[in-house]
């Protein structure tokens, strides 16, 4: 085996090892993040109380529950972040012990954040230094135009609106979805039940049914 062939095999092995570590790290983070985001939902399903007909009590309870869920989610995300940092430090330590210094240096390089990767994939913006590659050949009044493509996020919203329209039409025009009149009657019945419940809980309340004439 020649020296160049041995070096190529070593580089290939290092690349495979680096890819494996990166994928392992990403999979672990995805699993932990999924568990973290679903825990508030489980907590809500286990601790949800019976519905209260009082509007303000219901609204305050919902806001309190939402605020608590946000605090819990933020704390869990911080724990996930700390756990990810600890995992990366442990992987670097193991790589150093095995003498894979090249992989360690490559692994230490800052990686683009998930937000940066998302923005790049959602916008597909062309860097300024590459605009000459998408510039039209014609020129009107000294104005040069670029052959920009529609951003993926716009296309996603367009397709999503079509899908929503089809589903909505299928449910309310073809399916058994309630009409506007039926929804109005249902809401009025609920409001009437709420008023009756409120009046029943106010023993000293005076209304047209229990008012007495004093002479």
Coordinates of N, CA and C in Angstrom, one line a residue:
X1 N 0.8 -1.2 0.0 CA 0.0 0.0 0.0 C 0.9 1.2 0.0
X2 N 0.6 2.2 -0.9 CA 1.4 3.4 -1.0 C 1.1 4.4 0.1
X3 N 2.0 5.3 0.3 CA 1.8 6.4 1.3 C 0.5 7.2 1.0
X4 N 0.4 7.6 -0.3 CA -0.8 8.4 -0.7 C -2.1 7.7 -0.5
X5 N -2.1 6.4 -0.8 CA -3.3 5.6 -0.6 C -3.6 5.5 0.9
X6 N -2.6 5.3 1.7 CA -2.8 5.3 3.2 C -3.4 6.6 3.7
X7 N -2.9 7.7 3.2 CA -3.4 9.0 3.6 C -4.8 9.2 3.2
X8 N -5.1 8.8 1.9 CA -6.5 8.9 1.4 C -7.4 8.1 2.3
X9 N -7.0 6.9 2.7 CA -7.9 6.1 3.5 C -8.1 6.7 4.9
X10 N -7.0 7.3 5.4 CA -7.2 7.9 6.7 C -8.1 9.1 6.7
X11 N -8.0 9.9 5.6 CA -8.9 11.1 5.5 C -10.3 10.6 5.3
X12 N -10.5 9.6 4.5 CA -11.9 9.1 4.3 C -12.5 8.5 5.6
X13 N -11.6 7.8 6.4 CA -12.1 7.3 7.7 C -12.5 8.5 8.7
X14 N -11.6 9.5 8.7 CA -11.9 10.7 9.5 C -13.2 11.4 9.1
X15 N -13.4 11.5 7.8 CA -14.6 12.1 7.3 C -15.9 11.3 7.7
X16 N -15.8 10.0 7.6 CA -16.9 9.1 8.0 C -17.2 9.3 9.5
X17 N -16.1 9.3 10.3 CA -16.3 9.4 11.7 C -16.9 10.7 12.1
X18 N -16.5 11.8 11.4 CA -17.0 13.1 11.7 C -18.5 13.2 11.3
X19 N -18.8 12.6 10.2 CA -20.2 12.6 9.8 C -21.1 11.8 10.7
X20 N -20.6 10.7 11.2 CA -21.3 9.9 12.2 C -21.6 10.7 13.5
X21 N -20.6 11.4 13.9 CA -20.7 12.1 15.2 C -21.7 13.3 15.0
X22 N -21.7 14.0 13.9 CA -22.6 15.1 13.7 C -24.0 14.6 13.6
X23 N -24.2 13.5 12.9 CA -25.6 12.9 12.8 C -26.1 12.4 14.1
X24 N -25.2 11.8 14.9 CA -25.6 11.3 16.2 C -26.0 12.4 17.1
X25 N -25.2 13.5 17.0 CA -25.5 14.7 17.9 C -26.9 15.3 17.5
X26 N -27.1 15.4 16.2 CA -28.4 16.0 15.7 C -29.6 15.1 16.1
X27 N -29.4 13.8 15.9 CA -30.5 12.9 16.3 C -30.9 13.0 17.8
X28 N -29.8 13.0 18.6 CA -30.0 13.2 20.0 C -30.8 14.5 20.4
X29 N -30.4 15.6 19.7 CA -31.0 16.8 20.0 C -32.4 16.8 19.5
X30 N -32.7 16.2 18.4 CA -34.1 16.2 17.9 C -35.0 15.4 18.9
X31 N -34.5 14.3 19.4 CA -35.3 13.5 20.3 C -35.6 14.2 21.6
X32 N -34.5 14.9 22.1 CA -34.7 15.6 23.4 C -35.6 16.8 23.2
X33 N -35.5 17.5 22.0 CA -36.4 18.6 21.8 C -37.8 18.2 21.6
X34 N -38.0 17.1 20.9 CA -39.4 16.6 20.8 C -40.0 16.2 22.1
X35 N -39.3 15.6 23.0 CA -39.8 15.3 24.3 C -40.1 16.5 25.1
X36 N -39.2 17.5 25.0 CA -39.3 18.8 25.7 C -40.6 19.5 25.3
X37 N -40.8 19.6 24.0 CA -42.0 20.4 23.5 C -43.3 19.7 23.8
X38 N -43.3 18.4 23.9 CA -44.6 17.7 24.2 C -44.9 17.5 25.7
X39 N -43.9 17.8 26.5 CA -44.2 17.7 28.0 C -45.2 18.7 28.5
X40 N -45.2 20.0 28.0 CA -46.3 20.9 28.5 C -47.6 20.4 28.0
X41 N -47.7 19.7 26.9 CA -49.0 19.2 26.4 C -49.5 18.1 27.3
X42 N -48.6 17.2 27.7 CA -48.9 16.1 28.6 C -49.4 16.7 29.9
X43 N -48.7 17.7 30.4 CA -49.0 18.3 31.7 C -50.4 18.9 31.6
X44 N -50.7 19.6 30.5 CA -52.0 20.2 30.4 C -53.1 19.1 30.3
X45 N -52.9 18.0 29.6 CA -53.9 17.0 29.6 C -54.1 16.3 30.9
X46 N -53.1 16.3 31.8 CA -53.3 15.6 33.1 C -53.8 16.5 34.1
X47 N -53.6 17.8 34.0 CA -54.0 18.8 35.1 C -55.2 19.7 34.7
X48 N -55.7 19.5 33.5 CA -56.8 20.4 33.0 C -58.0 20.3 33.9
X49 N -58.6 21.4 34.4 CA -59.7 21.3 35.3 C -61.0 21.4 34.5
X50 N -62.1 21.2 35.1 CA -63.4 21.2 34.4 C -63.6 22.7 33.9
X51 N -64.3 22.8 32.8 CA -64.5 24.2 32.2 C -65.3 25.0 33.2
X52 N -64.9 26.3 33.3 CA -65.6 27.3 34.1 C -66.4 28.2 33.2
X53 N -67.7 28.4 33.5 CA -68.5 29.2 32.6 C -68.3 30.7 32.8
X54 N -67.5 31.1 33.8 CA -67.2 32.5 34.0 C -66.1 32.9 33.0
X55 N -66.4 34.0 32.2 CA -65.5 34.3 31.2 C -64.1 34.8 31.7
X56 N -64.2 35.7 32.7 CA -62.9 36.3 33.2 C -62.1 35.2 33.9
X57 N -62.7 34.3 34.7 CA -62.0 33.3 35.3 C -61.4 32.3 34.3
X58 N -62.1 32.0 33.3 CA -61.6 31.1 32.2 C -60.4 31.8 31.5
X59 N -60.6 33.1 31.2 CA -59.5 33.8 30.5 C -58.2 33.9 31.4
X60 N -58.4 34.2 32.6 CA -57.3 34.3 33.5 C -56.6 33.0 33.7
X61 N -57.4 31.9 33.9 CA -56.8 30.6 34.0 C -56.1 30.1 32.7
X62 N -56.6 30.5 31.6 CA -55.9 30.2 30.3 C -54.6 30.9 30.2
X63 N -54.6 32.2 30.6 CA -53.3 33.0 30.5 C -52.3 32.5 31.5
X64 N -52.8 32.1 32.7 CA -51.9 31.5 33.7 C -51.3 30.2 33.2
X65 N -52.1 29.4 32.7 CA -51.6 28.1 32.1 C -50.6 28.3 31.0
X66 N -51.0 29.3 30.1 CA -50.1 29.5 29.0 C -48.7 30.1 29.5
X67 N -48.8 31.0 30.5 CA -47.5 31.5 31.0 C -46.7 30.5 31.7
X68 N -47.3 29.6 32.4 CA -46.6 28.5 33.1 C -46.0 27.6 32.1
X69 N -46.8 27.3 31.0 CA -46.2 26.4 30.0 C -45.0 27.0 29.3
X70 N -45.0 28.3 29.1 CA -43.9 29.0 28.4 C -42.7 29.0 29.3
X71 N -42.9 29.2 30.6 CA -41.8 29.1 31.6 C -41.2 27.7 31.6
X72 N -42.0 26.7 31.7 CA -41.5 25.3 31.7 C -40.8 25.0 30.4
X73 N -41.4 25.4 29.3 CA -40.7 25.1 28.0 C -39.4 25.8 27.9
X74 N -39.3 27.1 28.4 CA -38.0 27.8 28.4 C -37.0 27.1 29.2
X75 N -37.4 26.7 30.4 CA -36.4 26.0 31.3 C -36.0 24.7 30.7
X76 N -36.9 23.9 30.1 CA -36.5 22.6 29.5 C -35.6 22.8 28.3
X77 N -35.9 23.9 27.5 CA -35.0 24.2 26.4 C -33.6 24.6 26.8
X78 N -33.5 25.3 27.9 CA -32.2 25.6 28.5 C -31.4 24.4 28.9
X79 N -32.2 23.4 29.5 CA -31.6 22.2 29.9 C -31.1 21.4 28.7
X80 N -31.9 21.4 27.6 CA -31.5 20.7 26.4 C -30.2 21.3 25.8
X81 N -30.2 22.7 25.9 CA -29.0 23.4 25.3 C -27.8 23.0 26.2
X82 N -27.9 23.0 27.5 CA -26.8 22.6 28.3 C -26.4 21.2 28.1
X83 N -27.3 20.3 27.9 CA -27.0 18.9 27.7 C -26.3 18.7 26.4
X84 N -26.7 19.5 25.3 CA -26.0 19.4 24.0 C -24.6 19.9 24.1
X85 N -24.3 21.0 24.9 CA -22.9 21.4 25.1 C -22.1 20.4 25.8
X86 N -22.7 19.7 26.8 CA -22.0 18.7 27.6 C -21.6 17.5 26.7
X87 N -22.6 17.1 25.8 CA -22.4 16.0 24.8 C -21.2 16.4 23.9
X88 N -21.2 17.6 23.4 CA -20.1 18.0 22.5 C -18.8 18.0 23.2
X89 N -18.7 18.4 24.4 CA -17.4 18.4 25.1 C -17.0 17.0 25.4
X90 N -17.9 16.1 25.7 CA -17.5 14.7 25.9 C -17.0 14.1 24.6
X91 N -17.7 14.4 23.5 CA -17.3 13.8 22.2 C -15.9 14.3 21.8
X92 N -15.6 15.6 22.1 CA -14.3 16.1 21.8 C -13.2 15.5 22.6
X93 N -13.6 15.2 23.9 CA -12.6 14.5 24.8 C -12.3 13.1 24.3
X94 N -13.3 12.4 23.8 CA -13.1 11.0 23.3 C -12.3 11.1 22.1
X95 N -12.5 12.0 21.2 CA -11.8 12.1 20.0 C -10.3 12.4 20.2
X96 N -10.0 13.3 21.2 CA -8.6 13.6 21.6 C -7.9 12.4 22.1
X97 N -8.7 11.6 22.9 CA -8.0 10.4 23.5 C -7.7 9.4 22.4
X98 N -8.5 9.4 21.3 CA -8.2 8.5 20.2 C -7.2 9.0 19.2
X99 N -6.7 10.2 19.4 CA -5.7 10.8 18.5 C -6.3 11.4 17.2
X100 N -7.5 11.6 17.2 CA -8.1 12.1 15.9 C -8.2 13.7 16.0
X101 N -7.0 14.3 16.0 CA -6.9 15.7 16.1 C -7.5 16.5 15.0
X102 N -7.4 15.9 13.7 CA -8.0 16.6 12.6 C -9.5 16.7 12.7
X103 N -10.1 15.7 13.2 CA -11.6 15.7 13.4 C -11.9 16.7 14.5
X104 N -11.1 16.7 15.5 CA -11.4 17.6 16.6 C -11.4 19.1 16.2
X105 N -10.4 19.4 15.3 CA -10.3 20.8 14.8 C -11.5 21.1 13.9
X106 N -11.8 20.2 13.1 CA -13.0 20.4 12.2 C -14.3 20.5 13.0
X107 N -14.4 19.7 14.1 CA -15.6 19.7 14.9 C -15.7 21.0 15.7
X108 N -14.6 21.6 16.0 CA -14.6 22.9 16.8 C -15.0 24.1 16.0
X109 N -15.0 24.0 14.6 CA -15.4 25.1 13.8 C -16.9 25.4 14.1
X110 N -17.2 26.7 14.2 CA -18.6 27.1 14.5 C -19.5 26.7 13.3
X111 N -20.6 26.1 13.7 CA -21.6 25.6 12.7 C -22.7 26.6 12.6
X112 N -23.3 26.9 11.4 CA -24.4 27.8 11.3 C -25.6 27.3 12.1
X113 N -26.3 28.2 12.7 CA -27.4 27.9 13.6 C -28.6 27.4 12.7
X114 N -29.5 26.7 13.4 CA -30.6 26.2 12.7 C -31.5 27.3 12.1
X115 N -31.5 28.5 12.7 CA -32.2 29.6 12.1 C -31.6 30.1 10.9
X116 N -30.2 30.2 10.9 CA -29.5 30.6 9.6 C -29.8 29.6 8.5
X117 N -29.7 28.3 8.8 CA -30.0 27.3 7.8 C -31.4 27.4 7.3
X118 N -32.4 27.7 8.2 CA -33.8 27.8 7.8 C -34.0 29.0 6.9
X119 N -33.5 30.1 7.3 CA -33.6 31.3 6.5 C -33.0 31.1 5.1
X120 N -31.9 30.5 5.1 CA -31.2 30.3 3.8 C -32.1 29.4 2.9
X121 N -32.6 28.3 3.4 CA -33.4 27.4 2.6 C -34.8 28.0 2.3
X122 N -35.3 28.9 3.2 CA -36.7 29.5 2.9 C -36.7 30.6 2.0
X123 N -35.5 31.3 1.9 CA -35.5 32.5 1.0 C -34.7 32.3 -0.3
X124 N -33.7 31.4 -0.3 CA -32.9 31.2 -1.4 C -32.4 32.5 -2.0
X125 N -31.9 33.3 -1.2 CA -31.4 34.6 -1.6 C -30.0 34.4 -2.3
X126 N -29.8 35.2 -3.3 CA -28.5 35.1 -4.1 C -27.6 36.2 -3.5
X127 N -26.4 35.8 -3.1 CA -25.4 36.8 -2.6 C -25.1 37.9 -3.7
X128 N -24.8 39.1 -3.2 CA -24.6 40.3 -4.1 C -23.5 40.0 -5.1
X129 N -22.4 39.3 -4.6 CA -21.3 39.0 -5.5 C -21.7 38.0 -6.6
X130 N -22.8 37.3 -6.5 CA -23.3 36.4 -7.5 C -24.5 36.9 -8.3
X131 N -24.9 38.1 -8.2 CA -26.0 38.6 -8.9 C -25.8 38.7 -10.4
X132 N -24.5 38.9 -10.8 CA -24.2 38.9 -12.2 C -24.6 37.7 -12.9
X133 N -24.7 36.5 -12.2 CA -25.0 35.3 -12.8 C -26.5 35.2 -13.1
X134 N -27.4 35.9 -12.5 CA -28.8 35.9 -12.7 C -29.3 37.2 -13.3
X135 N -28.5 38.0 -13.9 CA -28.9 39.3 -14.4 C -29.3 39.1 -15.9
X136 N -30.5 39.7 -16.2 CA -30.9 39.6 -17.6 C -30.0 40.4 -18.5
X137 N -30.0 39.9 -19.8 CA -29.1 40.5 -20.8 C -29.6 41.9 -21.2
X138 N -30.9 42.1 -21.2 CA -31.4 43.4 -21.7 C -31.3 44.5 -20.6
X139 N -31.4 45.7 -21.1 CA -31.3 46.9 -20.2 C -32.2 47.9 -20.6
X140 N -33.1 48.4 -19.8 CA -34.1 49.5 -20.1 C -33.8 50.7 -19.3
X141 N -33.5 51.8 -19.9 CA -33.3 53.1 -19.2 C -32.2 52.9 -18.2
X142 N -31.2 52.1 -18.4 CA -30.1 51.9 -17.5 C -30.5 51.1 -16.3
X143 N -31.7 50.4 -16.3 CA -32.1 49.6 -15.2 C -31.8 48.1 -15.6
X144 N -31.1 47.5 -14.7 CA -30.8 46.0 -14.9 C -31.7 45.2 -14.0
X145 N -32.2 44.2 -14.5 CA -33.1 43.3 -13.8 C -32.5 42.0 -13.5
X146 N -32.9 41.4 -12.3 CA -32.4 40.1 -11.9 C -33.5 39.0 -12.1
X147 N -33.1 37.9 -12.5 CA -34.0 36.8 -12.7 C -34.2 36.0 -11.4
X148 N -34.8 36.7 -10.4 CA -35.0 36.1 -9.1 C -36.1 35.1 -9.1
X149 N -36.0 34.1 -8.4 CA -37.0 33.1 -8.3 C -37.9 33.4 -7.1
X150 N -39.1 32.9 -7.1 CA -40.0 33.1 -6.0 C -39.4 32.4 -4.7
X151 N -39.4 33.1 -3.6 CA -38.9 32.4 -2.4 C -39.7 31.2 -2.0
X152 N -39.0 30.2 -1.5 CA -39.8 29.0 -1.1 C -40.9 29.3 0.0
X153 N -40.6 30.2 0.9 CA -41.6 30.5 1.9 C -42.9 31.0 1.3
X154 N -42.8 31.8 0.2 CA -44.0 32.3 -0.4 C -44.7 31.1 -1.1
X155 N -44.0 30.2 -1.7 CA -44.6 29.1 -2.4 C -45.3 28.2 -1.3
X156 N -44.6 28.0 -0.2 CA -45.2 27.2 0.9 C -46.6 27.7 1.3
X157 N -46.6 29.1 1.5 CA -47.8 29.7 2.0 C -48.9 29.6 0.9
X158 N -48.5 29.7 -0.4 CA -49.5 29.7 -1.5 C -50.1 28.3 -1.5
X159 N -49.3 27.2 -1.5 CA -49.8 25.9 -1.5 C -50.6 25.6 -0.3
X160 N -50.2 26.1 0.9 CA -50.9 25.8 2.1 C -52.3 26.5 2.1
X161 N -52.4 27.7 1.5 CA -53.7 28.4 1.3 C -54.6 27.6 0.4
X162 N -54.1 27.0 -0.6 CA -54.9 26.1 -1.5 C -55.4 24.9 -0.8
X163 N -54.5 24.3 0.0 CA -54.9 23.1 0.7 C -55.9 23.4 1.8
X164 N -55.8 24.6 2.4 CA -56.7 25.0 3.4 C -58.1 25.3 2.8
X165 N -58.1 25.9 1.6 CA -59.3 26.2 0.9 C -60.1 24.9 0.5
X166 N -59.3 24.0 0.1 CA -60.0 22.7 -0.4 C -60.6 22.0 0.9
X167 N -59.8 21.9 2.0 CA -60.3 21.3 3.2 C -61.5 22.0 3.7
X168 N -61.4 23.3 3.8 CA -62.5 24.1 4.3 C -63.8 23.9 3.5
X169 N -63.7 24.0 2.2 CA -64.8 23.8 1.3 C -65.4 22.4 1.4
X170 N -64.5 21.4 1.5 CA -65.0 20.1 1.7 C -65.8 19.8 2.9
X171 N -65.3 20.5 4.0 CA -66.0 20.3 5.3 C -67.3 21.0 5.4
X172 N -67.4 22.3 5.0 CA -68.5 23.1 5.2 C -69.5 23.1 4.0
X173 N -69.1 22.7 2.8 CA -70.0 22.7 1.7 C -70.4 21.2 1.3
X174 N -69.5 20.3 1.5 CA -69.8 18.9 1.1 C -70.1 18.1 2.4
X175 N -69.2 18.3 3.4 CA -69.3 17.5 4.6 C -70.4 18.0 5.5
X176 N -70.3 17.6 6.8 CA -71.3 17.9 7.8 C -70.9 19.0 8.7
X177 N -70.0 19.9 8.2 CA -69.7 21.1 9.0 C -70.8 22.0 9.3
X178 N -70.9 22.6 10.4 CA -72.1 23.5 10.7 C -72.0 24.8 9.8
X179 N -73.2 25.2 9.5 CA -73.4 26.5 8.7 C -73.2 27.7 9.7
X180 N -73.3 28.9 9.1 CA -73.2 30.1 9.9 C -74.4 30.2 10.9
X181 N -75.5 29.8 10.4 CA -76.7 29.9 11.3 C -76.6 28.9 12.4
X182 N -76.2 27.7 12.1 CA -76.0 26.7 13.2 C -75.0 27.1 14.2
X183 N -73.9 27.7 13.7 CA -72.8 28.1 14.7 C -73.4 29.3 15.6
X184 N -74.2 30.2 15.0 CA -74.8 31.3 15.7 C -75.7 30.7 16.8
X185 N -76.6 29.8 16.4 CA -77.5 29.2 17.4 C -76.8 28.5 18.5
X186 N -75.7 27.8 18.2 CA -74.9 27.1 19.2 C -74.3 28.0 20.2
X187 N -73.7 29.1 19.6 CA -73.1 30.1 20.5 C -74.1 30.8 21.4
X188 N -75.3 31.1 20.9 CA -76.3 31.7 21.7 C -76.8 30.8 22.8
X189 N -76.8 29.5 22.5 CA -77.2 28.5 23.6 C -76.2 28.4 24.6
X190 N -74.9 28.5 24.3 CA -73.8 28.5 25.3 C -73.9 29.7 26.1
X191 N -74.1 30.9 25.4 CA -74.1 32.2 26.2 C -75.3 32.2 27.2
X192 N -76.4 31.6 26.7 CA -77.6 31.5 27.6 C -77.3 30.7 28.8
X193 N -76.6 29.5 28.6 CA -76.3 28.7 29.7 C -75.3 29.4 30.7
X194 N -74.4 30.1 30.2 CA -73.5 30.9 31.0 C -74.2 31.9 31.9
X195 N -75.1 32.6 31.2 CA -75.9 33.6 32.0 C -76.7 33.0 33.1
X196 N -77.4 31.8 32.8 CA -78.2 31.1 33.8 C -77.3 30.6 34.9
X197 N -76.1 30.1 34.6 CA -75.2 29.7 35.7 C -74.7 30.8 36.5
X198 N -74.5 32.0 35.9 CA -74.0 33.1 36.7 C -75.2 33.6 37.6
X199 N -76.4 33.7 37.1 CA -77.5 34.2 37.9 C -77.8 33.2 39.1
X200 N -77.6 31.9 38.8 CA -77.9 30.9 39.8 C -76.9 31.0 41.0
X201 N -75.7 31.5 40.7 CA -74.7 31.6 41.7 C -74.8 33.0 42.5
X202 N -75.6 33.9 42.1 CA -75.8 35.2 42.7 C -77.1 35.2 43.5
X203 N -77.1 34.7 44.7 CA -78.3 34.6 45.5 C -79.0 35.9 45.8
X204 N -78.2 37.0 45.9 CA -78.8 38.3 46.2 C -79.0 39.2 45.0
X205 N -78.9 38.6 43.8 CA -79.1 39.4 42.6 C -80.6 39.6 42.4
X206 N -80.9 40.8 41.9 CA -82.3 41.1 41.6 C -82.5 41.2 40.1
X207 N -83.5 40.5 39.6 CA -83.8 40.6 38.2 C -85.3 40.6 38.0
X208 N -85.8 40.5 36.8 CA -87.2 40.6 36.5 C -88.0 39.5 37.0
X209 N -87.4 38.4 37.4 CA -88.1 37.2 37.9 C -88.3 37.2 39.4
X210 N -87.4 37.9 40.2 CA -87.6 37.8 41.6 C -87.8 39.2 42.3
X211 N -88.0 40.2 41.5 CA -88.2 41.5 42.0 C -89.5 41.6 42.7
X212 N -89.6 42.3 43.9 CA -90.8 42.4 44.6 C -91.2 43.9 44.8
X213 N -92.4 44.2 44.7 CA -92.9 45.6 44.9 C -93.0 45.9 46.3
X214 N -92.4 47.0 46.8 CA -92.5 47.4 48.2 C -93.4 48.6 48.3
X215 N -94.3 48.6 49.2 CA -95.3 49.7 49.3 C -95.2 50.2 50.8

